XYZ file of C-alpha atoms in Angstrom:
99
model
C 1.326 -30.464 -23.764
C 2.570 -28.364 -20.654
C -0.963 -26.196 -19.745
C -0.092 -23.204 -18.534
C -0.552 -21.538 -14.465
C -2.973 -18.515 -14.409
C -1.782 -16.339 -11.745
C -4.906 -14.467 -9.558
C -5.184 -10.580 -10.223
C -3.514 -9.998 -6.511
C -1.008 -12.323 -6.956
C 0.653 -10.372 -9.653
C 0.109 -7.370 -8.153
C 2.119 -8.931 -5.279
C 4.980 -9.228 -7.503
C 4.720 -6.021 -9.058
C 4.329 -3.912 -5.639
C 7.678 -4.566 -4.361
C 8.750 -0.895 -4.893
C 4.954 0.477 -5.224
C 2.895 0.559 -2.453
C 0.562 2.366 -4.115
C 0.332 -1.004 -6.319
C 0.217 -3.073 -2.972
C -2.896 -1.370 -1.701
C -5.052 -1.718 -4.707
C -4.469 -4.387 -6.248
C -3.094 -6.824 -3.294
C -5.510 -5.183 -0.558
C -8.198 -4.635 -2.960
C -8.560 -0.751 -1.794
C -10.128 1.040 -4.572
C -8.525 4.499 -5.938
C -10.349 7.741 -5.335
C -13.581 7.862 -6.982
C -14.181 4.496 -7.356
C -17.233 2.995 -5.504
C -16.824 1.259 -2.293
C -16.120 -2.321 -2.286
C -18.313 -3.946 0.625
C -16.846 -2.192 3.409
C -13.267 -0.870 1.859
C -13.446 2.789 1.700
C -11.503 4.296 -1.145
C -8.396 5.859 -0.673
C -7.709 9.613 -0.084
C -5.640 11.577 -2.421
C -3.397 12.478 0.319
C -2.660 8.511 0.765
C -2.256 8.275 -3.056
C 0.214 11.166 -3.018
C 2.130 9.731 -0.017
C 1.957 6.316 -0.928
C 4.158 8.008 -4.593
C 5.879 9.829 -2.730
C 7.490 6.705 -0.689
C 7.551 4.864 -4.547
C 9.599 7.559 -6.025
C 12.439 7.628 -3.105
C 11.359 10.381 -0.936
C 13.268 9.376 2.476
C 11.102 11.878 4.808
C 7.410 12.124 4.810
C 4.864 14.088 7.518
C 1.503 13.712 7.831
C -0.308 16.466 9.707
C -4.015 16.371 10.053
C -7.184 15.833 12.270
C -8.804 12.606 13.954
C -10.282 9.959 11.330
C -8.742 10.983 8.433
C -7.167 7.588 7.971
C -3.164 7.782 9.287
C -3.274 4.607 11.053
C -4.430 2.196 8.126
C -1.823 4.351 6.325
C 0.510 3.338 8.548
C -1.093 -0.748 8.816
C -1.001 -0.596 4.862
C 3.060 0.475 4.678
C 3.875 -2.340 7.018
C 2.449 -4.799 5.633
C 3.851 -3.899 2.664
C 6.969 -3.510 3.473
C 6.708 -6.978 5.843
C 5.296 -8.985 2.619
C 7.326 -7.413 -0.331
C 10.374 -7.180 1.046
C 11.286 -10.546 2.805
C 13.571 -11.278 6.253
C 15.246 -8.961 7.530
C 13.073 -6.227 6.702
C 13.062 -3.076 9.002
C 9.877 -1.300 9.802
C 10.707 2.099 11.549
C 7.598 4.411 12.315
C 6.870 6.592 14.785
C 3.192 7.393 15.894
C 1.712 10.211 18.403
């Protein structure tokens, strides 16, 4: 009798977040949604990083982000590239611009 492989929770996220990286973040990272509690020291995400991270899942080419200091752009940023660097194999191009 063959037994069979359980595959960890981030795992298959990891194969599911190839064109999500909304999918990437929470359930490969471990960052919780909006409203859920912290987990140690993992801040949830923002809504505007929710809405962003869809936006970049459902094809939009162009995206801005205009705010203040500290309101999270950077790990944004750290979050898309590694997602992009780990989902998307050799050869993958990372263009981003920062100010």
């Amino acid at each position: 009798m063959t037994k069979a492989i359980e595959i960890p929770g981030w795992a298959q996220a990891w194969l599911e977040s190839a064109g999500d990286p909304l999918r990437f973040a929470t359930g490969v990272m471990g960052i919780p949604m909006p409203g859920e509690s912290a987990k140690a020291d993992i801040l949830p995400l923002l809504q505007w990083q929710v809405d962003m991270f869809s936006a970049i899942r459902d094809g939009r080419r162009y995206i801005s982000v205009r705010s203040a200091h500290g309101v999270r752009k950077t790990s944004s940023l750290c979050i898309l590239v590694l997602w992009a660097l780990l989902c998307h194999g050799r050869g993958v191009k990372v263009p981003y611009l920062a100010g």
